[in-house]
Amino acid sequence: MNKDSKIYVAGHGGMVGSAVVRCLQSEGYKNIVGRSSRELDLTRQEAVEAFFASERPECVFLAAARVGGILANKTYRAEFIYVNLQIEANIIHSAWKFGVKKLLFFASSCIYPRMCPQPMKEEMLWSGHLEPTNSPYAAAKLAGIALCQAYNEQHGTDFISVVPTNLYGPNDNFDPEQSHVMAAMILKFHNAKLQKAPNVTLWGTGTPRRELMFVDDAAAASVFLFLHTNEKGPINIGIGTDHSILEIAQIAKRVVEYEGDIVFDTTKPDGAPRKLLDVTRLQAHGWKPRVNLEEGVTRAYQWFLESGGKRRGD
């Protein structure tokens, strides 16, 4: 990837895609192409092929996806598998058909088995049952990895996959029904602070453990791997440490400066008991994260305040 290479970032307006754009721009890449969902429906094969035929990108970062937290995953199960399969198949096939030199696909740490040994190593993929609450989404992401590997094997492409841990940061989705854990906590504590509510209720028991990574760190790692590796198997992207949901909530509460209590609704599901990635391969390539959790939450909350929690594009 040269500084003047045409780079297509699919999902450039979302949290991950916009972070990739920021990272590329900071490193001097200026020929970056993006299309909003209003301009290009990635679930339509003809539209995607027409885009690739017209723009002829040399490099692709596939960050576009239908995503959401535990409530959205439980509610929109058909959409989460159908839409993501369509997006992945259309872009990966078009990347091969129109001669893309390299593609990086963003999977998700939810693709690991529910009871996977911790920390989760890449070789444990496909080794057990998925977490039921998000299994359709996870199945689609596993299919994306399989697509990349199949095209590499049959057509000699250079398509790589990364498995990021739970991400948060600027351009996160703060919709109450769609948000992931950190955005959901920031929104709840912020609203409770404004309403002077005595407590905030969170789902589950507070005991599951989660690894959280600031999205700009994940973007930097993905660009680094794009430039420095052609490993065809998926590579974990994470920080290598985790916290309980209660500990994460306490950090978010402190950053937002909410003074009430935290209450857990134990009738609601916890999700997977633990999700910690083994980042040995990533570290072996010489990359390490820069942003710790408290700093990252502070930056995420600042973006929330400045933007009103509204994305500037998708």
Coordinates of C-alpha atoms in Angstrom, one line a residue:
M1 CA 0.0 0.0 0.0
N2 CA 1.6 3.2 -1.2
K3 CA 0.7 6.7 -0.1
D4 CA -1.2 7.3 -3.3
S5 CA -2.9 3.9 -3.4
K6 CA -6.7 4.1 -3.8
I7 CA -8.1 2.7 -0.5
Y8 CA -11.7 1.8 0.0
V9 CA -12.9 1.8 3.6
A10 CA -16.3 0.0 3.7
G11 CA -18.2 1.4 6.6
H12 CA -16.1 4.6 6.7
G13 CA -18.8 6.4 8.8
G14 CA -19.1 3.9 11.5
M15 CA -17.0 3.6 14.6
V16 CA -14.4 1.2 13.2
G17 CA -14.3 2.5 9.7
S18 CA -14.0 6.2 10.7
A19 CA -11.1 5.2 13.0
V20 CA -9.4 3.5 10.1
V21 CA -9.8 6.6 8.0
R22 CA -8.3 8.8 10.8
C23 CA -5.4 6.4 11.1
L24 CA -4.7 6.3 7.4
Q25 CA -5.0 10.1 7.1
S26 CA -2.6 10.6 10.0
E27 CA 0.0 8.4 8.2
G28 CA -0.3 10.3 4.9
Y29 CA -2.7 8.3 2.9
K30 CA -5.0 10.7 1.1
N31 CA -6.7 8.7 -1.7
I32 CA -9.4 7.2 0.5
V33 CA -12.8 6.2 -0.9
G34 CA -16.0 5.8 1.1
R35 CA -19.7 5.6 0.4
S36 CA -22.5 6.0 2.9
S37 CA -25.3 3.4 3.0
R38 CA -27.5 6.0 1.3
E39 CA -25.1 6.2 -1.6
L40 CA -24.3 2.4 -1.9
D41 CA -26.3 -0.5 -0.6
L42 CA -23.7 -3.1 0.2
T43 CA -26.3 -5.9 0.3
R44 CA -27.0 -5.5 -3.4
Q45 CA -24.4 -7.4 -5.5
E46 CA -25.0 -5.4 -8.7
A47 CA -24.5 -2.1 -6.9
V48 CA -21.3 -3.3 -5.2
E49 CA -19.8 -4.7 -8.4
A50 CA -20.7 -1.4 -10.2
F51 CA -18.9 0.5 -7.5
F52 CA -15.7 -1.6 -7.8
A53 CA -15.8 -1.5 -11.6
S54 CA -16.0 2.3 -11.5
E55 CA -13.6 3.1 -8.6
R56 CA -11.1 0.3 -8.9
P57 CA -9.7 0.4 -5.4
E58 CA -6.3 -1.2 -4.9
C59 CA -6.8 -1.9 -1.1
V60 CA -9.9 -2.5 1.0
F61 CA -10.7 -2.4 4.7
L62 CA -14.0 -4.2 5.2
A63 CA -15.4 -2.6 8.4
A64 CA -19.0 -2.3 7.2
A65 CA -21.4 -4.5 9.2
R66 CA -24.8 -4.6 10.9
V67 CA -23.8 -4.5 14.6
G68 CA -25.4 -4.0 18.0
G69 CA -25.3 -5.1 21.7
I70 CA -26.9 -8.0 23.4
L71 CA -30.4 -6.6 23.1
A72 CA -30.1 -6.0 19.4
N73 CA -28.5 -9.4 18.8
K74 CA -31.4 -11.1 20.6
T75 CA -34.0 -9.1 18.7
Y76 CA -32.8 -8.9 15.1
R77 CA -31.3 -12.3 14.7
A78 CA -32.3 -12.8 11.1
E79 CA -31.1 -9.3 10.1
F80 CA -27.8 -9.8 11.8
I81 CA -26.9 -12.9 9.8
Y82 CA -28.5 -12.0 6.5
V83 CA -27.2 -8.5 6.2
N84 CA -23.7 -9.3 7.3
L85 CA -23.5 -12.3 4.9
Q86 CA -24.6 -10.2 2.0
I87 CA -22.1 -7.4 2.8
E88 CA -19.1 -9.8 3.2
A89 CA -19.9 -11.9 0.2
N90 CA -20.5 -8.9 -2.1
I91 CA -17.4 -7.0 -1.2
I92 CA -15.0 -10.0 -0.9
H93 CA -16.2 -11.4 -4.3
S94 CA -15.9 -8.0 -5.9
A95 CA -12.4 -7.4 -4.5
W96 CA -11.3 -10.6 -6.2
K97 CA -13.2 -9.9 -9.4
F98 CA -11.8 -6.4 -9.9
G99 CA -8.2 -7.2 -8.8
V100 CA -7.9 -5.7 -5.4
K101 CA -4.3 -6.1 -4.2
K102 CA -5.1 -6.6 -0.5
L103 CA -8.1 -6.7 1.7
L104 CA -8.5 -6.7 5.5
F105 CA -11.7 -8.1 7.0
F106 CA -12.9 -7.1 10.5
A107 CA -14.4 -10.1 12.3
S108 CA -15.4 -10.0 16.0
S109 CA -14.4 -11.7 19.3
C110 CA -17.9 -13.1 19.6
I111 CA -16.9 -15.7 17.0
Y112 CA -15.1 -17.8 19.7
P113 CA -16.9 -20.6 21.5
R114 CA -19.0 -19.6 24.5
M115 CA -16.9 -21.7 26.9
C116 CA -13.6 -21.1 25.1
P117 CA -10.4 -21.5 27.3
Q118 CA -9.1 -18.0 28.3
P119 CA -7.4 -16.1 26.9
M120 CA -8.8 -17.1 23.5
K121 CA -6.2 -18.2 21.0
E122 CA -6.8 -18.1 17.2
E123 CA -6.6 -21.8 16.9
M124 CA -9.6 -22.2 19.1
L125 CA -12.0 -20.9 16.4
W126 CA -14.6 -23.4 15.2
S127 CA -13.9 -25.6 18.3
G128 CA -17.2 -25.3 20.2
H129 CA -20.7 -23.9 20.4
L130 CA -21.2 -20.1 20.0
E131 CA -22.8 -17.8 22.6
P132 CA -26.6 -18.2 21.9
T133 CA -27.4 -14.5 22.4
N134 CA -25.3 -13.5 19.3
S135 CA -24.8 -16.7 17.4
P136 CA -26.3 -15.5 14.1
Y137 CA -24.0 -12.5 14.0
A138 CA -21.0 -14.6 15.0
A139 CA -21.9 -17.2 12.3
A140 CA -21.8 -14.4 9.7
K141 CA -18.4 -13.2 10.9
L142 CA -17.0 -16.7 10.8
A143 CA -18.3 -17.0 7.2
G144 CA -16.4 -13.8 6.4
I145 CA -13.1 -15.4 7.6
A146 CA -13.9 -18.5 5.6
L147 CA -14.6 -16.4 2.5
C148 CA -11.2 -14.7 2.8
Q149 CA -9.4 -18.0 3.3
A150 CA -11.3 -19.7 0.4
Y151 CA -10.5 -16.9 -2.1
N152 CA -6.9 -17.0 -1.0
E153 CA -6.7 -20.7 -1.6
Q154 CA -8.6 -20.9 -4.9
H155 CA -7.6 -17.5 -6.4
G156 CA -4.3 -16.6 -4.8
T157 CA -5.7 -13.4 -3.3
D158 CA -4.1 -11.5 -0.3
F159 CA -7.2 -11.2 1.9
I160 CA -6.5 -11.2 5.7
S161 CA -8.8 -11.2 8.7
V162 CA -8.5 -9.6 12.2
V163 CA -10.5 -10.4 15.3
P164 CA -10.9 -7.3 17.4
T165 CA -12.0 -7.4 21.0
N166 CA -14.9 -5.2 22.3
L167 CA -14.4 -1.7 21.0
Y168 CA -15.6 1.7 22.0
G169 CA -14.8 5.3 21.2
P170 CA -15.8 8.2 18.8
N171 CA -18.7 7.4 16.4
D172 CA -19.9 4.6 18.7
N173 CA -23.7 3.9 18.5
F174 CA -25.5 5.3 21.5
D175 CA -28.9 4.1 20.5
P176 CA -30.4 2.4 23.6
E177 CA -31.5 -0.6 21.7
Q178 CA -28.4 -1.0 19.5
S179 CA -25.4 0.0 21.7
H180 CA -22.6 -2.1 22.9
V181 CA -21.6 -2.3 26.5
M182 CA -19.5 0.9 26.9
A183 CA -21.8 3.2 24.9
A184 CA -24.8 1.8 26.8
M185 CA -23.1 2.5 30.1
I186 CA -22.1 6.1 29.1
L187 CA -25.6 6.8 27.9
K188 CA -27.3 5.4 31.0
F189 CA -25.0 7.2 33.5
H190 CA -25.2 10.5 31.5
N191 CA -29.0 10.4 31.5
A192 CA -29.2 9.4 35.1
K193 CA -26.9 12.3 36.0
L194 CA -29.1 14.8 34.1
Q195 CA -32.3 13.4 35.7
K196 CA -30.7 13.1 39.2
A197 CA -31.8 9.5 39.3
P198 CA -30.8 7.6 42.5
N199 CA -29.5 4.5 40.6
V200 CA -28.7 3.0 37.2
T201 CA -29.8 -0.5 36.4
L202 CA -27.5 -2.7 34.2
W203 CA -28.2 -6.2 32.8
G204 CA -26.9 -9.3 34.4
T205 CA -24.9 -10.0 37.5
G206 CA -21.9 -7.7 36.9
T207 CA -19.5 -10.7 37.1
P208 CA -18.7 -11.4 33.4
R209 CA -15.4 -10.2 32.3
R210 CA -14.8 -8.1 29.2
E211 CA -11.7 -6.8 27.4
L212 CA -12.3 -3.3 26.0
M213 CA -10.1 -1.5 23.5
F214 CA -10.2 2.1 22.3
V215 CA -11.2 2.0 18.7
D216 CA -8.3 4.2 17.5
D217 CA -5.9 1.6 18.9
A218 CA -7.8 -1.1 17.0
A219 CA -7.6 0.9 13.8
A220 CA -3.9 1.5 14.3
A221 CA -3.3 -2.2 14.8
S222 CA -5.3 -3.1 11.7
V223 CA -3.3 -0.7 9.5
F224 CA -0.1 -2.0 11.0
L225 CA -1.0 -5.6 10.2
F226 CA -2.2 -4.6 6.7
L227 CA 1.3 -3.2 6.0
H228 CA 3.4 -5.8 7.8
T229 CA 1.8 -9.2 7.5
N230 CA 0.2 -11.4 4.9
E231 CA -0.8 -14.2 7.4
K232 CA -3.9 -15.8 5.9
G233 CA -5.2 -17.0 9.3
P234 CA -7.1 -14.5 11.5
I235 CA -5.1 -12.5 14.0
N236 CA -6.6 -11.2 17.3
I237 CA -6.5 -7.5 18.1
G238 CA -6.8 -6.6 21.7
I239 CA -5.0 -5.3 24.8
G240 CA -4.6 -8.6 26.7
T241 CA -6.3 -7.6 29.9
D242 CA -9.9 -7.6 31.0
H243 CA -12.2 -6.2 33.7
S244 CA -15.5 -7.3 35.3
I245 CA -18.7 -5.6 34.1
L246 CA -18.9 -4.1 37.5
E247 CA -15.4 -2.7 37.3
I248 CA -16.1 -1.3 33.8
A249 CA -19.3 0.3 35.1
Q250 CA -17.5 1.9 38.0
I251 CA -15.0 3.5 35.6
A252 CA -17.8 4.8 33.3
K253 CA -19.7 6.1 36.4
R254 CA -16.5 8.0 37.6
V255 CA -15.8 9.5 34.1
V256 CA -19.4 10.7 33.7
E257 CA -19.4 12.0 37.3
Y258 CA -22.6 10.2 38.2
E259 CA -23.1 10.0 42.0
G260 CA -25.9 7.4 42.3
D261 CA -25.8 3.7 42.8
I262 CA -25.3 0.8 40.3
V263 CA -28.0 -1.9 40.4
F264 CA -27.9 -5.2 38.4
D265 CA -31.0 -6.9 37.1
T266 CA -30.1 -10.5 37.4
T267 CA -33.1 -11.6 35.5
K268 CA -31.4 -10.4 32.3
P269 CA -28.7 -12.4 30.5
D270 CA -25.0 -12.0 31.2
G271 CA -23.8 -13.2 27.8
A272 CA -20.5 -15.1 27.7
P273 CA -18.8 -15.4 31.1
R274 CA -15.5 -14.1 29.8
K275 CA -14.0 -12.8 26.6
L276 CA -10.3 -12.2 26.7
L277 CA -8.2 -12.5 23.6
D278 CA -4.7 -14.0 23.4
V279 CA -2.7 -11.3 21.6
T280 CA 0.6 -13.1 21.4
R281 CA 0.6 -13.0 17.6
L282 CA -0.1 -9.3 17.5
Q283 CA 2.6 -8.6 20.0
A284 CA 5.0 -10.8 18.1
H285 CA 4.6 -8.4 15.1
G286 CA 5.8 -5.6 17.4
W287 CA 2.5 -3.7 18.0
K288 CA 1.2 -2.5 21.4
P289 CA -1.9 -0.4 22.4
R290 CA -1.5 3.2 23.6
V291 CA -4.8 4.1 25.3
N292 CA -5.7 2.7 28.7
L293 CA -9.4 2.2 29.7
E294 CA -9.9 5.3 31.8
E295 CA -8.3 7.6 29.2
G296 CA -10.3 5.9 26.4
V297 CA -13.6 6.2 28.3
T298 CA -12.9 9.9 29.0
R299 CA -12.3 10.5 25.2
A300 CA -15.4 8.5 24.3
Y301 CA -17.5 10.6 26.7
Q302 CA -16.0 13.8 25.4
W303 CA -17.0 12.8 21.9
F304 CA -20.5 11.9 23.1
L305 CA -20.9 15.4 24.7
E306 CA -19.6 17.2 21.7
S307 CA -21.7 15.3 19.2
G308 CA -24.8 14.7 21.2
G309 CA -24.1 11.0 20.6
K310 CA -25.0 11.4 16.9
R311 CA -22.8 10.0 14.2
R312 CA -21.9 12.4 11.4
G313 CA -22.3 9.8 8.7
D314 CA -22.6 6.1 8.0

